[in-house]
PDB file of C-alpha atoms in Angstrom:
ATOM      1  CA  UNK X 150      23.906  11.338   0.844  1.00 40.00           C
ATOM      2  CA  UNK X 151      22.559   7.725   0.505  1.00 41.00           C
ATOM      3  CA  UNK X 152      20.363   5.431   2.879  1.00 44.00           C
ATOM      4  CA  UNK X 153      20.830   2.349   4.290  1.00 45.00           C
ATOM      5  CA  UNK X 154      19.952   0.411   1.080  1.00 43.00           C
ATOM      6  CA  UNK X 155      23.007   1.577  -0.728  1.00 46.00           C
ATOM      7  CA  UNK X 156      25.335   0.332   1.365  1.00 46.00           C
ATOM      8  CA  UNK X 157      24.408  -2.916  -0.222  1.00 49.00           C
ATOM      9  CA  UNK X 158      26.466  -4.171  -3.092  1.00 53.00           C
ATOM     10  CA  UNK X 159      23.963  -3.971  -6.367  1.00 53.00           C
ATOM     11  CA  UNK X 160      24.918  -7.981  -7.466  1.00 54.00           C
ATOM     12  CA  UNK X 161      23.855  -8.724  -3.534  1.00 52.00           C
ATOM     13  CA  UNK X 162      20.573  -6.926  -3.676  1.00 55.00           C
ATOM     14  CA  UNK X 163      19.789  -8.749  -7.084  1.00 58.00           C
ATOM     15  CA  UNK X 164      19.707 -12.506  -4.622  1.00 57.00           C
ATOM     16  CA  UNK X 165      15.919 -10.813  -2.933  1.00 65.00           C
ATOM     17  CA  UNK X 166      14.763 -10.663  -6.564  1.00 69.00           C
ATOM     18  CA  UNK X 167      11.653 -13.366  -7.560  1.00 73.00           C
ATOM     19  CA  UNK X 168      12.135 -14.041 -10.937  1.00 77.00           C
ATOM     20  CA  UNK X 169       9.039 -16.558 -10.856  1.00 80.00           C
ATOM     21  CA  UNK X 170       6.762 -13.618  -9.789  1.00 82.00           C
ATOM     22  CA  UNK X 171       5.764 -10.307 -11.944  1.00 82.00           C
ATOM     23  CA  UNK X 172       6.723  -6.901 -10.120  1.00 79.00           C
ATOM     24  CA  UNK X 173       4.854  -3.766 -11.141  1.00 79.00           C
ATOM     25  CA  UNK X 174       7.708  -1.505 -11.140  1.00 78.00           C
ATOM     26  CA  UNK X 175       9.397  -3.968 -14.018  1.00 82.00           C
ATOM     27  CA  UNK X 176       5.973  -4.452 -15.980  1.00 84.00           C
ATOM     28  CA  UNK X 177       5.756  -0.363 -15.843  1.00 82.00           C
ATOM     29  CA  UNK X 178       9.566  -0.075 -17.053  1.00 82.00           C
ATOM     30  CA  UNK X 179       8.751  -2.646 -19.789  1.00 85.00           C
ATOM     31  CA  UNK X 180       6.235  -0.049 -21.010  1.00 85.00           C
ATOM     32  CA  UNK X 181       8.794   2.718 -21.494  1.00 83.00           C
ATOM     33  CA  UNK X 182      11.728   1.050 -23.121  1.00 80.00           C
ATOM     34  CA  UNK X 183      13.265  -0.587 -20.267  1.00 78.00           C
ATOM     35  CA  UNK X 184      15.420  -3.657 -20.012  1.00 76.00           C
ATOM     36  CA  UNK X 185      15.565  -4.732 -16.376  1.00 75.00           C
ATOM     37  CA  UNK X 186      13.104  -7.271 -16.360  1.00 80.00           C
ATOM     38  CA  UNK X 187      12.106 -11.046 -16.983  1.00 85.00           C
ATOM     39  CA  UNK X 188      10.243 -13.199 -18.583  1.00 89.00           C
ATOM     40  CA  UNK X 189       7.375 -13.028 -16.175  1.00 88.00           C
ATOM     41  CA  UNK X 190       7.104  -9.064 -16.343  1.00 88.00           C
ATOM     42  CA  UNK X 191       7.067  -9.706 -20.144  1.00 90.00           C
ATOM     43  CA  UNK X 192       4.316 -12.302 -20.028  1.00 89.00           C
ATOM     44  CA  UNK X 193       2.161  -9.606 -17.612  1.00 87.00           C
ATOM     45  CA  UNK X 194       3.185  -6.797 -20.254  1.00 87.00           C
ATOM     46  CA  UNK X 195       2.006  -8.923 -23.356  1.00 89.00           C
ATOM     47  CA  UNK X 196      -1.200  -9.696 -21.208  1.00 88.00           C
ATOM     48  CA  UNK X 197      -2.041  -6.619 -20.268  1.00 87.00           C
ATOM     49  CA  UNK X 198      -0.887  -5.260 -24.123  1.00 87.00           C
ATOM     50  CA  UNK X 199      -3.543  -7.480 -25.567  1.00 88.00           C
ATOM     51  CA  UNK X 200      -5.886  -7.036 -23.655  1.00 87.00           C
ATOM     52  CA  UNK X 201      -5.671  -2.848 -24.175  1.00 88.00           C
ATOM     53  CA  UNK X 202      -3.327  -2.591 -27.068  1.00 89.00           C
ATOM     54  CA  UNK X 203      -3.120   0.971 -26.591  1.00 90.00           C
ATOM     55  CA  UNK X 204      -2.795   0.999 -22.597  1.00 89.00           C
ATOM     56  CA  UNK X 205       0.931   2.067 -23.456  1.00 91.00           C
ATOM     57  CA  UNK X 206      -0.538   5.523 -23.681  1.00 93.00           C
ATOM     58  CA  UNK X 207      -1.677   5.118 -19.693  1.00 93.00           C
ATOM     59  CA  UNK X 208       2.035   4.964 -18.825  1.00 91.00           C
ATOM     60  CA  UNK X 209       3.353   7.061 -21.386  1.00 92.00           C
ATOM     61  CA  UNK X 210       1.715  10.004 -20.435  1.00 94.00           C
ATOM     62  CA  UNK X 211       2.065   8.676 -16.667  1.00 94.00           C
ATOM     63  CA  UNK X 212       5.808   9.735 -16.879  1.00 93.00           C
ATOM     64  CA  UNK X 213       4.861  12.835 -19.396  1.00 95.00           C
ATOM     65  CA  UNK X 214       2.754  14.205 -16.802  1.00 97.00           C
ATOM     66  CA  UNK X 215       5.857  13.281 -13.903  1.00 96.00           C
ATOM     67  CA  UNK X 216       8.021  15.530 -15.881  1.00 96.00           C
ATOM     68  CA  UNK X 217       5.345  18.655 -16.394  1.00 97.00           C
ATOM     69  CA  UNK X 218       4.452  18.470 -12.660  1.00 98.00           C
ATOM     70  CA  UNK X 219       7.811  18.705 -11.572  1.00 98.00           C
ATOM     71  CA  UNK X 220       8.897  21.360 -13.760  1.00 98.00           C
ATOM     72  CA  UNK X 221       6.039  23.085 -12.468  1.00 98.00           C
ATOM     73  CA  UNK X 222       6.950  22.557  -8.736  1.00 98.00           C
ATOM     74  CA  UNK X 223      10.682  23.665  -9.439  1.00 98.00           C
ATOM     75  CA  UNK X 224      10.059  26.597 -11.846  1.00 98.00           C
ATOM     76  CA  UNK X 225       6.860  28.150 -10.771  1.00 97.00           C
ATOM     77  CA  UNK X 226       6.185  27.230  -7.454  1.00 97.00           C
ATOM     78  CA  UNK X 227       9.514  27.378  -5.933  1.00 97.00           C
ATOM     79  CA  UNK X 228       9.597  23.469  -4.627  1.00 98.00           C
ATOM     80  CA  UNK X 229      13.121  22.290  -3.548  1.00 97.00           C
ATOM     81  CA  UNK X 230      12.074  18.769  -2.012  1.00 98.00           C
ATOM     82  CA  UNK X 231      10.438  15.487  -3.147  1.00 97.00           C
ATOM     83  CA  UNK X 232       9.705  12.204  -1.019  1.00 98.00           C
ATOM     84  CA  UNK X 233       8.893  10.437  -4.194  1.00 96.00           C
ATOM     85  CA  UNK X 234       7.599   6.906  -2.936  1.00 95.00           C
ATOM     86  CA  UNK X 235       6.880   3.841  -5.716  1.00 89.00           C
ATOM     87  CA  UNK X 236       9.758   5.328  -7.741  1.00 83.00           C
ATOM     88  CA  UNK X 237      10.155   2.316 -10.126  1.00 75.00           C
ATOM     89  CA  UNK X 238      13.154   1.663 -12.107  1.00 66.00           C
ATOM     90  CA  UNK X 239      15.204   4.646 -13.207  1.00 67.00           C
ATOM     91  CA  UNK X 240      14.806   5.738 -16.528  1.00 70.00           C
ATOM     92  CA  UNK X 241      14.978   9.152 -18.219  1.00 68.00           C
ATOM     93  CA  UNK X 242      13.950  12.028 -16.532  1.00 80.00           C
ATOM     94  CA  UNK X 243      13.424  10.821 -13.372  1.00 87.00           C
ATOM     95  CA  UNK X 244      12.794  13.640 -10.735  1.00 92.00           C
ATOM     96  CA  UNK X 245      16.291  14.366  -9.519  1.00 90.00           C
ATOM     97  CA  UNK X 246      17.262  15.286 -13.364  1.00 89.00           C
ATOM     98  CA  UNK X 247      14.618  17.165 -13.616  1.00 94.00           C
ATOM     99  CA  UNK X 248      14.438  19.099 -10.661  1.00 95.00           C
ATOM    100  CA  UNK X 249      18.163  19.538 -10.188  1.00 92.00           C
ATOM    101  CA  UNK X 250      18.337  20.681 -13.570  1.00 93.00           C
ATOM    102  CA  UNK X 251      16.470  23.595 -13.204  1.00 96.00           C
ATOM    103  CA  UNK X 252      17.351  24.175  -9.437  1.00 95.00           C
ATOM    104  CA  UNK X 253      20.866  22.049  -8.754  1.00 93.00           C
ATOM    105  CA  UNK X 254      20.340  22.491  -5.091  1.00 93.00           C
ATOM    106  CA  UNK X 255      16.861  20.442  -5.281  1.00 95.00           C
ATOM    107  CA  UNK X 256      16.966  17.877  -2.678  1.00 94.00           C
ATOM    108  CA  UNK X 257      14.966  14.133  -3.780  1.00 93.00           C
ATOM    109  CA  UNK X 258      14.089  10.749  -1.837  1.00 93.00           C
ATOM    110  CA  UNK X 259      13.137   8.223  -3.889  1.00 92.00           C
ATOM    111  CA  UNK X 260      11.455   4.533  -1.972  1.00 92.00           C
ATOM    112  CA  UNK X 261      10.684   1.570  -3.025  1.00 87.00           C
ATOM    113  CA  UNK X 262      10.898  -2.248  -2.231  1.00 82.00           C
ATOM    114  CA  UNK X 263      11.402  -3.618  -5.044  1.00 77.00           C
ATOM    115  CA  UNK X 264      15.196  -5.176  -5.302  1.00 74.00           C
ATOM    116  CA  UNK X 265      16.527  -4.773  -9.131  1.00 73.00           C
ATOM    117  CA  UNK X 266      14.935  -1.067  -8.650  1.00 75.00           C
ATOM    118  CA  UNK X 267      17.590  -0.687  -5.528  1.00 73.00           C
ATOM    119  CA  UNK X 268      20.140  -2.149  -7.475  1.00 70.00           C
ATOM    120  CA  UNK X 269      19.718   0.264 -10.250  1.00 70.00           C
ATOM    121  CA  UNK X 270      19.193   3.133  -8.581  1.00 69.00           C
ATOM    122  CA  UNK X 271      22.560   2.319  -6.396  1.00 64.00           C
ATOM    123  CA  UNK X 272      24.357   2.767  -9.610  1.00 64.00           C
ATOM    124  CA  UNK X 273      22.760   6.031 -10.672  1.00 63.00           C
ATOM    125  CA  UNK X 274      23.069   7.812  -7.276  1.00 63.00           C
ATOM    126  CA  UNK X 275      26.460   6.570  -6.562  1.00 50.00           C
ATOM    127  CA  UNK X 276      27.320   7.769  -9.924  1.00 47.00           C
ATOM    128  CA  UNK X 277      26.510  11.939  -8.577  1.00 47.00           C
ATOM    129  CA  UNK X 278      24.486  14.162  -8.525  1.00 52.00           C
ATOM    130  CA  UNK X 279      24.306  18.092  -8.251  1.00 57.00           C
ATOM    131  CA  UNK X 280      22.080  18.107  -5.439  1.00 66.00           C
ATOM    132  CA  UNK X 281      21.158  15.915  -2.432  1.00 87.00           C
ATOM    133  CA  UNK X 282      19.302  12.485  -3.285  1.00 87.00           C
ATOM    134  CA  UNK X 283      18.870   9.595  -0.955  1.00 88.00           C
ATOM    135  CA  UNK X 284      17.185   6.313  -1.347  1.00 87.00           C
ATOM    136  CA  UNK X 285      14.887   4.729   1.505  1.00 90.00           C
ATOM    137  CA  UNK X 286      14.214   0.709   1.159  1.00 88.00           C
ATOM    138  CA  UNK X 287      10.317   0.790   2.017  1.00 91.00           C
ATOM    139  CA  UNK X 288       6.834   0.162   1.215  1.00 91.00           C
ATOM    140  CA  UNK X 289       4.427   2.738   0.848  1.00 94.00           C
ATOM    141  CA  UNK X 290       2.493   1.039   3.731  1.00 93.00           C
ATOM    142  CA  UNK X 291       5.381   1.985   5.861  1.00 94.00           C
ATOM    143  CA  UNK X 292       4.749   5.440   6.376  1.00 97.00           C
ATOM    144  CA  UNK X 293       6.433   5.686   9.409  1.00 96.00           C
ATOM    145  CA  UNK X 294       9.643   4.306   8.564  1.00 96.00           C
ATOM    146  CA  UNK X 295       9.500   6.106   5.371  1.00 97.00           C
ATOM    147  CA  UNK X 296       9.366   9.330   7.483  1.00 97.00           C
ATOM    148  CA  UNK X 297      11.788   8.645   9.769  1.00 96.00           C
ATOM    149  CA  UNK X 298      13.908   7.693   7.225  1.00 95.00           C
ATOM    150  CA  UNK X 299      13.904  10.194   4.707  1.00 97.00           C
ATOM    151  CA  UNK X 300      14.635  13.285   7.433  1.00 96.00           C
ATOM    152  CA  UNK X 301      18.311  12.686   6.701  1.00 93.00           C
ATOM    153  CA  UNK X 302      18.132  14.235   3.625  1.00 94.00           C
ATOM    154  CA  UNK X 303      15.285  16.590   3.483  1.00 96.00           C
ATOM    155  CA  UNK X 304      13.681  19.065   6.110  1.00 97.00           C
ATOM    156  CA  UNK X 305      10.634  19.028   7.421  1.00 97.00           C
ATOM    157  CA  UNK X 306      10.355  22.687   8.222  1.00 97.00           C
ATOM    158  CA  UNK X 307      10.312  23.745   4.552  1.00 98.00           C
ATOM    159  CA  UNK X 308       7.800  22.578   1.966  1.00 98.00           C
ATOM    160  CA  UNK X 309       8.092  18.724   0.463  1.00 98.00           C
ATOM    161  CA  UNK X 310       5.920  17.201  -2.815  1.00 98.00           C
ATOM    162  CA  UNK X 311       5.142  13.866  -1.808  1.00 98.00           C
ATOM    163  CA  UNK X 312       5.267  12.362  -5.456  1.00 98.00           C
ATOM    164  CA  UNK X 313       2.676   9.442  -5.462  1.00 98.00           C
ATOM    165  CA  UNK X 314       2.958   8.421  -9.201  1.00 96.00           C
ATOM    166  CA  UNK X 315       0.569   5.584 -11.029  1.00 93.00           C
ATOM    167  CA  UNK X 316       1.415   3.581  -7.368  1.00 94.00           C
ATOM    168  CA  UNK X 317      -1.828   3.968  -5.284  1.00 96.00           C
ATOM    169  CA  UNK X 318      -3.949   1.669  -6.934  1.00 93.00           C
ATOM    170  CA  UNK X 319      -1.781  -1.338  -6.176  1.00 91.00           C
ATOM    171  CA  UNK X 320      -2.617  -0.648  -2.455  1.00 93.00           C
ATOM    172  CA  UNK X 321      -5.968  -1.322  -0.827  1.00 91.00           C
ATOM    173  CA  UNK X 322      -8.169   1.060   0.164  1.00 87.00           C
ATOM    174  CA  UNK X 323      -8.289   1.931   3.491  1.00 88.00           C
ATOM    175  CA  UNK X 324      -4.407   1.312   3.466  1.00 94.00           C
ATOM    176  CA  UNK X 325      -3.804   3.454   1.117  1.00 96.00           C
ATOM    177  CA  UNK X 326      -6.434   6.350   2.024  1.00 97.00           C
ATOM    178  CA  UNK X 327      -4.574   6.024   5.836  1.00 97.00           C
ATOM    179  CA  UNK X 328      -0.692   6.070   4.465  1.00 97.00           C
ATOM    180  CA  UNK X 329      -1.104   9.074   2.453  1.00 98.00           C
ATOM    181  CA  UNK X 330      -2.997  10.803   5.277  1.00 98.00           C
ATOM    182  CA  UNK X 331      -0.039  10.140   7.807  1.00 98.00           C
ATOM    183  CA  UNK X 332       2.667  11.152   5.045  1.00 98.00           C
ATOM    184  CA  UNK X 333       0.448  14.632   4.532  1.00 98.00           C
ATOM    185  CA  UNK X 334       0.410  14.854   8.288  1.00 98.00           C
ATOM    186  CA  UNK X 335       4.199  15.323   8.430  1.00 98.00           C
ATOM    187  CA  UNK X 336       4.227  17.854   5.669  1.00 98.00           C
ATOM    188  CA  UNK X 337       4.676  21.680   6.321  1.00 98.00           C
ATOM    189  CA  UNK X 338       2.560  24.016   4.871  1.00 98.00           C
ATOM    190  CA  UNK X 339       3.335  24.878   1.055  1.00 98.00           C
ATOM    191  CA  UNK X 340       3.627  21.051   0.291  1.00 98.00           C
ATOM    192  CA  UNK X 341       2.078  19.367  -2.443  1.00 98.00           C
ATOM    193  CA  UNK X 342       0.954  16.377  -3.427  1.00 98.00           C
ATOM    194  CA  UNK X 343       1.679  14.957  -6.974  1.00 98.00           C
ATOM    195  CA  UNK X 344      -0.554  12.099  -7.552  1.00 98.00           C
ATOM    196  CA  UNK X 345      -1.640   9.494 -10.554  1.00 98.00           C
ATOM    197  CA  UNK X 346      -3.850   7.176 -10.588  1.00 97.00           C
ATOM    198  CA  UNK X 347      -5.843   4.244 -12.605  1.00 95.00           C
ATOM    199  CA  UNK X 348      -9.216   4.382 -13.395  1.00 96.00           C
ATOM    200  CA  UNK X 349     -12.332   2.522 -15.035  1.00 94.00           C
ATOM    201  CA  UNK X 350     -14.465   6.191 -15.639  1.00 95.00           C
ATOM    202  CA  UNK X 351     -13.331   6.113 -18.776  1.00 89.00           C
ATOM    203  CA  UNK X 352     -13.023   2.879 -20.692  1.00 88.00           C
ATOM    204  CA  UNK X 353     -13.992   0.327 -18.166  1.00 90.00           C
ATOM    205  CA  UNK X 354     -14.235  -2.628 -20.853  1.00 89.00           C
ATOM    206  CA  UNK X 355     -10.508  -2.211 -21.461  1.00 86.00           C
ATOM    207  CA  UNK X 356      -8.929  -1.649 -18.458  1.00 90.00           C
ATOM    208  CA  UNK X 357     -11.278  -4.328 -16.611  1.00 89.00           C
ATOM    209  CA  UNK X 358      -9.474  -6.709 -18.811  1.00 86.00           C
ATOM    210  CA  UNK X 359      -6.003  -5.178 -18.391  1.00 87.00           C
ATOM    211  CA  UNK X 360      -6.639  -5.555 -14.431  1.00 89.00           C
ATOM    212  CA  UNK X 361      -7.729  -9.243 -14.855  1.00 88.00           C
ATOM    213  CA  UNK X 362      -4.188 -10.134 -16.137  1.00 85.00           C
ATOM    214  CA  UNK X 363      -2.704  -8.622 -13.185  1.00 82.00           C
ATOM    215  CA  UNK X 364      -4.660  -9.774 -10.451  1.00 86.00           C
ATOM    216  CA  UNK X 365      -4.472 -13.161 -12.398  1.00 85.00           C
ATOM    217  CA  UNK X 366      -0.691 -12.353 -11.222  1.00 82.00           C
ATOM    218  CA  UNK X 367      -1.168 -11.884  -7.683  1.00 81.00           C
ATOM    219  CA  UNK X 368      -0.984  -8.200  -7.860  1.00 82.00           C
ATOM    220  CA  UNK X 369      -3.445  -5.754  -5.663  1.00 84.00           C
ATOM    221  CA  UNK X 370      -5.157  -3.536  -8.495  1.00 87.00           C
ATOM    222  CA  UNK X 371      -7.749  -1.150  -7.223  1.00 94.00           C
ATOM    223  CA  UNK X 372      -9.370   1.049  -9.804  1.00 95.00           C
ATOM    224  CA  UNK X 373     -10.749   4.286  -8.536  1.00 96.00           C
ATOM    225  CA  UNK X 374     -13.036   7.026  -9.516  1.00 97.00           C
ATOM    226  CA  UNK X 375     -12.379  10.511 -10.105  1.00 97.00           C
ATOM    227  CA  UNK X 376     -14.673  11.110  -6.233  1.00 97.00           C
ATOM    228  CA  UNK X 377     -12.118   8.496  -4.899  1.00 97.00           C
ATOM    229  CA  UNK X 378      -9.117   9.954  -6.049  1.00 98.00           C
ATOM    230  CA  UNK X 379      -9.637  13.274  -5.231  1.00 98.00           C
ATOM    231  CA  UNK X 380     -10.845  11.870  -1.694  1.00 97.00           C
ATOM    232  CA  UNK X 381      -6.926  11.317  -1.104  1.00 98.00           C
ATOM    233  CA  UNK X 382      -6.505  15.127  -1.150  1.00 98.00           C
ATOM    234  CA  UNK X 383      -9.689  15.844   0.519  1.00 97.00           C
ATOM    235  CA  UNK X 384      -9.358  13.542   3.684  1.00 96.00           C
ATOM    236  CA  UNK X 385      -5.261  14.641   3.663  1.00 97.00           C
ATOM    237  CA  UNK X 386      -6.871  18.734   4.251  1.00 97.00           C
ATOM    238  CA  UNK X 387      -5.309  19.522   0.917  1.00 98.00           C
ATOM    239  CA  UNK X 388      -6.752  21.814  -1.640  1.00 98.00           C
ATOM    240  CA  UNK X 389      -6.968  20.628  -5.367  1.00 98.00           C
ATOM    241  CA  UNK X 390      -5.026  22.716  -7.665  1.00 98.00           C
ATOM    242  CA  UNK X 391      -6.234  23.839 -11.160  1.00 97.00           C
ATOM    243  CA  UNK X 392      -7.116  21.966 -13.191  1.00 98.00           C
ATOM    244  CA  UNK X 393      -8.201  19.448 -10.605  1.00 98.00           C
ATOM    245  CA  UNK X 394      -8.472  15.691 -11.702  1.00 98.00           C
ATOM    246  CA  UNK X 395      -8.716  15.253 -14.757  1.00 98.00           C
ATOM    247  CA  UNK X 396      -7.317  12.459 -17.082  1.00 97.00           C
ATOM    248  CA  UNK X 397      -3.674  12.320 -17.414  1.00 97.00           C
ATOM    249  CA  UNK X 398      -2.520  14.157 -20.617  1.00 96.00           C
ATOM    250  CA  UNK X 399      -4.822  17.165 -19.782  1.00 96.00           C
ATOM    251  CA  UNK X 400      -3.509  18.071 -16.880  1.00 98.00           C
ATOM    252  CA  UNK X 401      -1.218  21.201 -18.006  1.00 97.00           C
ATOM    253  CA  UNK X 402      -0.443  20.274 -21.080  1.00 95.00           C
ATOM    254  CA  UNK X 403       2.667  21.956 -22.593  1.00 94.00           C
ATOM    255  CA  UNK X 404       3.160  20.478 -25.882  1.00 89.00           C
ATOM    256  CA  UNK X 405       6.510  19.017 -25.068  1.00 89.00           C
ATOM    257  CA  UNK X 406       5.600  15.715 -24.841  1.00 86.00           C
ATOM    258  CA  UNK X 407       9.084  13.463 -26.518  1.00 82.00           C
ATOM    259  CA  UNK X 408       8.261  12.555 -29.974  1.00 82.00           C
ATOM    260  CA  UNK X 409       9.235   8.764 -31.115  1.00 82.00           C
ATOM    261  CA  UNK X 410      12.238   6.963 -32.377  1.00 82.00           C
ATOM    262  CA  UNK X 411      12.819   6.274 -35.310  1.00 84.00           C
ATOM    263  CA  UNK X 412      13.805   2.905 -37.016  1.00 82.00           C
ATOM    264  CA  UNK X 413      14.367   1.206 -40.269  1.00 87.00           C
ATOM    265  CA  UNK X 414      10.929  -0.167 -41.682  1.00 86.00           C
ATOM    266  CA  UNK X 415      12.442  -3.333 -41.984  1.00 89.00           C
ATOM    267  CA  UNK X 416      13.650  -3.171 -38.437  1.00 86.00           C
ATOM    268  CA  UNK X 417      10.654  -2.134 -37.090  1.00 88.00           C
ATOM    269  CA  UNK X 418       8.839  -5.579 -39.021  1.00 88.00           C
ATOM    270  CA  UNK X 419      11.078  -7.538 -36.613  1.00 90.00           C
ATOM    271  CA  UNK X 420       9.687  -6.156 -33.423  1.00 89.00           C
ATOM    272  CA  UNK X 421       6.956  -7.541 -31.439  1.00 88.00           C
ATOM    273  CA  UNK X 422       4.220  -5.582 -30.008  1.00 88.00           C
ATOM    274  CA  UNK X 423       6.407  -4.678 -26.819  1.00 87.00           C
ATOM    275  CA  UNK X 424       8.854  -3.693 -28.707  1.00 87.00           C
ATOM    276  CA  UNK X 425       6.981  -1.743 -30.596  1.00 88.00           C
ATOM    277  CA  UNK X 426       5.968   0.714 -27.839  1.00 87.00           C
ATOM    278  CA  UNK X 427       8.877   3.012 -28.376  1.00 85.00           C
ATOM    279  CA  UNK X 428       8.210   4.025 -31.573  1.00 88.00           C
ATOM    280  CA  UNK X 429       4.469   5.071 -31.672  1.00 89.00           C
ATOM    281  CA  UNK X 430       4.171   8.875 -31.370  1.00 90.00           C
ATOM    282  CA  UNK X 431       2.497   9.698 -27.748  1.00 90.00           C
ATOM    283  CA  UNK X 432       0.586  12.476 -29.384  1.00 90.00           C
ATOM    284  CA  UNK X 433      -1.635  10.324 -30.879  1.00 89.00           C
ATOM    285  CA  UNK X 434      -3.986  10.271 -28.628  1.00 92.00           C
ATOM    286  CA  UNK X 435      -7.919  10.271 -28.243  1.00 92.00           C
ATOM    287  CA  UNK X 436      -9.638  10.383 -24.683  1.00 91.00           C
ATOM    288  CA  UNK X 437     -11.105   6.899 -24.902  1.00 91.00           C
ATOM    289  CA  UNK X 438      -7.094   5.691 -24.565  1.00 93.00           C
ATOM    290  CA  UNK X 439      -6.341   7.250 -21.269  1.00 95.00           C
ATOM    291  CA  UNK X 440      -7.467   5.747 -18.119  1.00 95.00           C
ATOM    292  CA  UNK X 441      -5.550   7.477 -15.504  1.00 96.00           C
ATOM    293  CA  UNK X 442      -6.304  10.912 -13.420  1.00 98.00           C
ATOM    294  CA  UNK X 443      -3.653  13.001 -12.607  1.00 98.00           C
ATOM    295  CA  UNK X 444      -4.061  16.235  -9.623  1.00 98.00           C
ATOM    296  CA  UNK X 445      -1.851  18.054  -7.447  1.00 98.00           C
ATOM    297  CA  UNK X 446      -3.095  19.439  -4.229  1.00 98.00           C
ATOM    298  CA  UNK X 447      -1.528  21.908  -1.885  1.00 98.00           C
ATOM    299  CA  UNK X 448      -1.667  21.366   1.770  1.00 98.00           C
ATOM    300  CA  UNK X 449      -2.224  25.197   3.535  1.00 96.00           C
TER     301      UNK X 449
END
């Protein structure tokens, strides 16, 4: 089952695309490998790189942390539907592969706005799936439409994670405190909420700077505190699950994070620092390099 947007040829979706403008959801593929971008998402990445030249580990662990939370929905906690809104571009392991893979009758959404993401994901949906997965053409401020949309494919009378991945702080606040209380609103009991989110607790010098470049881009870039980002489960009537939130590679941590490629040294002297970013081991990682809570919260 596909929405509206993939009706669209992929090479006619590709004329809304601003090349002259960054987009996070190509800076954020950038960071993990990914090819569907342009020079201005590669001048953002190389900003933000040098200004934290280890904020690779933010996103990194980002998806890591997708991947553990969804496992854990599917496998433990008996979860058969995602609304996953900000999806990004498709890459590995995006939450139809791994949901479906452990229950094939696992039923996904994915939204977003962003143009080459719908052209992409066109391709991979149209290409099959085991289980039910739609698309919705949206903005996270649209929670209506987003709502009204997605009911095609999943059902409201049985529980639904509302996957809000490393998305929330490019929305302001009050916006974004009021969209994901009216997406919680329309959940049944047993739903969760997956969540990710930027902050400056931790290493404000660094991730100041890494914001600069972005709002030096024209993007919204709110950085929240651990109160303000468990207020989004709080004011939504949903209780925190264990371990609460807490920076991104401790939440549940199952020592399956992917190790790194591997290259020729004299490859490897060729690459610049974006490059680079696919071949340095995840694991190495100290708490001063993550800036980025992670929770899931269960509404009763």
């Amino acid at each position: 089952m596909f929405g509206d947007a993939l009706g669209q040829d992929a090479a006619v979706l590709r004329w809304r695309v601003d090349t002259t403008k960054a987009h996070p959801a190509r800076v954020y593929d950038l960071f993990l490998g990914g090819t569907d971008n342009y020079p201005v998402d590669r001048a953002a990445a190389a900003a933000a790189l040098a200004a934290n030249p280890r904020g690779y580990l933010d996103i990194r662990h980002n998806r890591d942390f997708l991947r553990r939370a969804v496992t854990t929905l599917t496998a433990q906690d008996g979860i058969r539907q995602f609304l996953d809104i900000g999806t990004g571009l498709p890459t590995q392991e995006n939450v139809h592969q791994i949901a479906q893979r452990i229950s094939p009758d696992s039923r996904v959404v994915y939204v977003d706005n962003d143009p080459v993401v719908l052209a992409q994901v066109y391709t991979l949906l149209t290409n099959g799936s085991e289980g039910r997965t739609d698309y919705i053409d949206a903005d996270l401020k649209q929670p209506a439409r987003i709502l009204e949309q997605a009911v095609r494919t999943l059902d409201f009378d049985q529980p639904v994670a509302l996957v809000l991945a490393a998305v929330l702080h490019f929305v302001e606040d009050e916006e974004a405190y009021r969209a994901v209380r009216e997406l919680v609103d329309a959940l049944p009991s047993g739903s969760r909420l997956v969540l990710s989110h930027l902050t400056e607790d931790v290493n404000p010098e660094a991730i100041g700077a890494v914001r600069r470049t972005y709002t030096e881009r024209g993007f919204t870039f709110v950085l929240r505190s651990k109160r303000d980002v468990e207020r989004f489960f709080t004011e939504a009537g949903l209780v925190l699950e264990e371990p609460g939130a807490v920076p991104v590679h401790r939440w549940r941590p199952d020592g399956a994070a992917p190790s790194p490629e591997q290259a020729d040294p004299a490859h490897l002297a060729t690459l610049d620092a974006i490059e680079m970013i696919r071949f340095h081991d995840i694991n190495d990682v100290t708490e001063a390099d993550i800036n980025i809570y992670a929770a899931t919260g269960r509404k009763a």
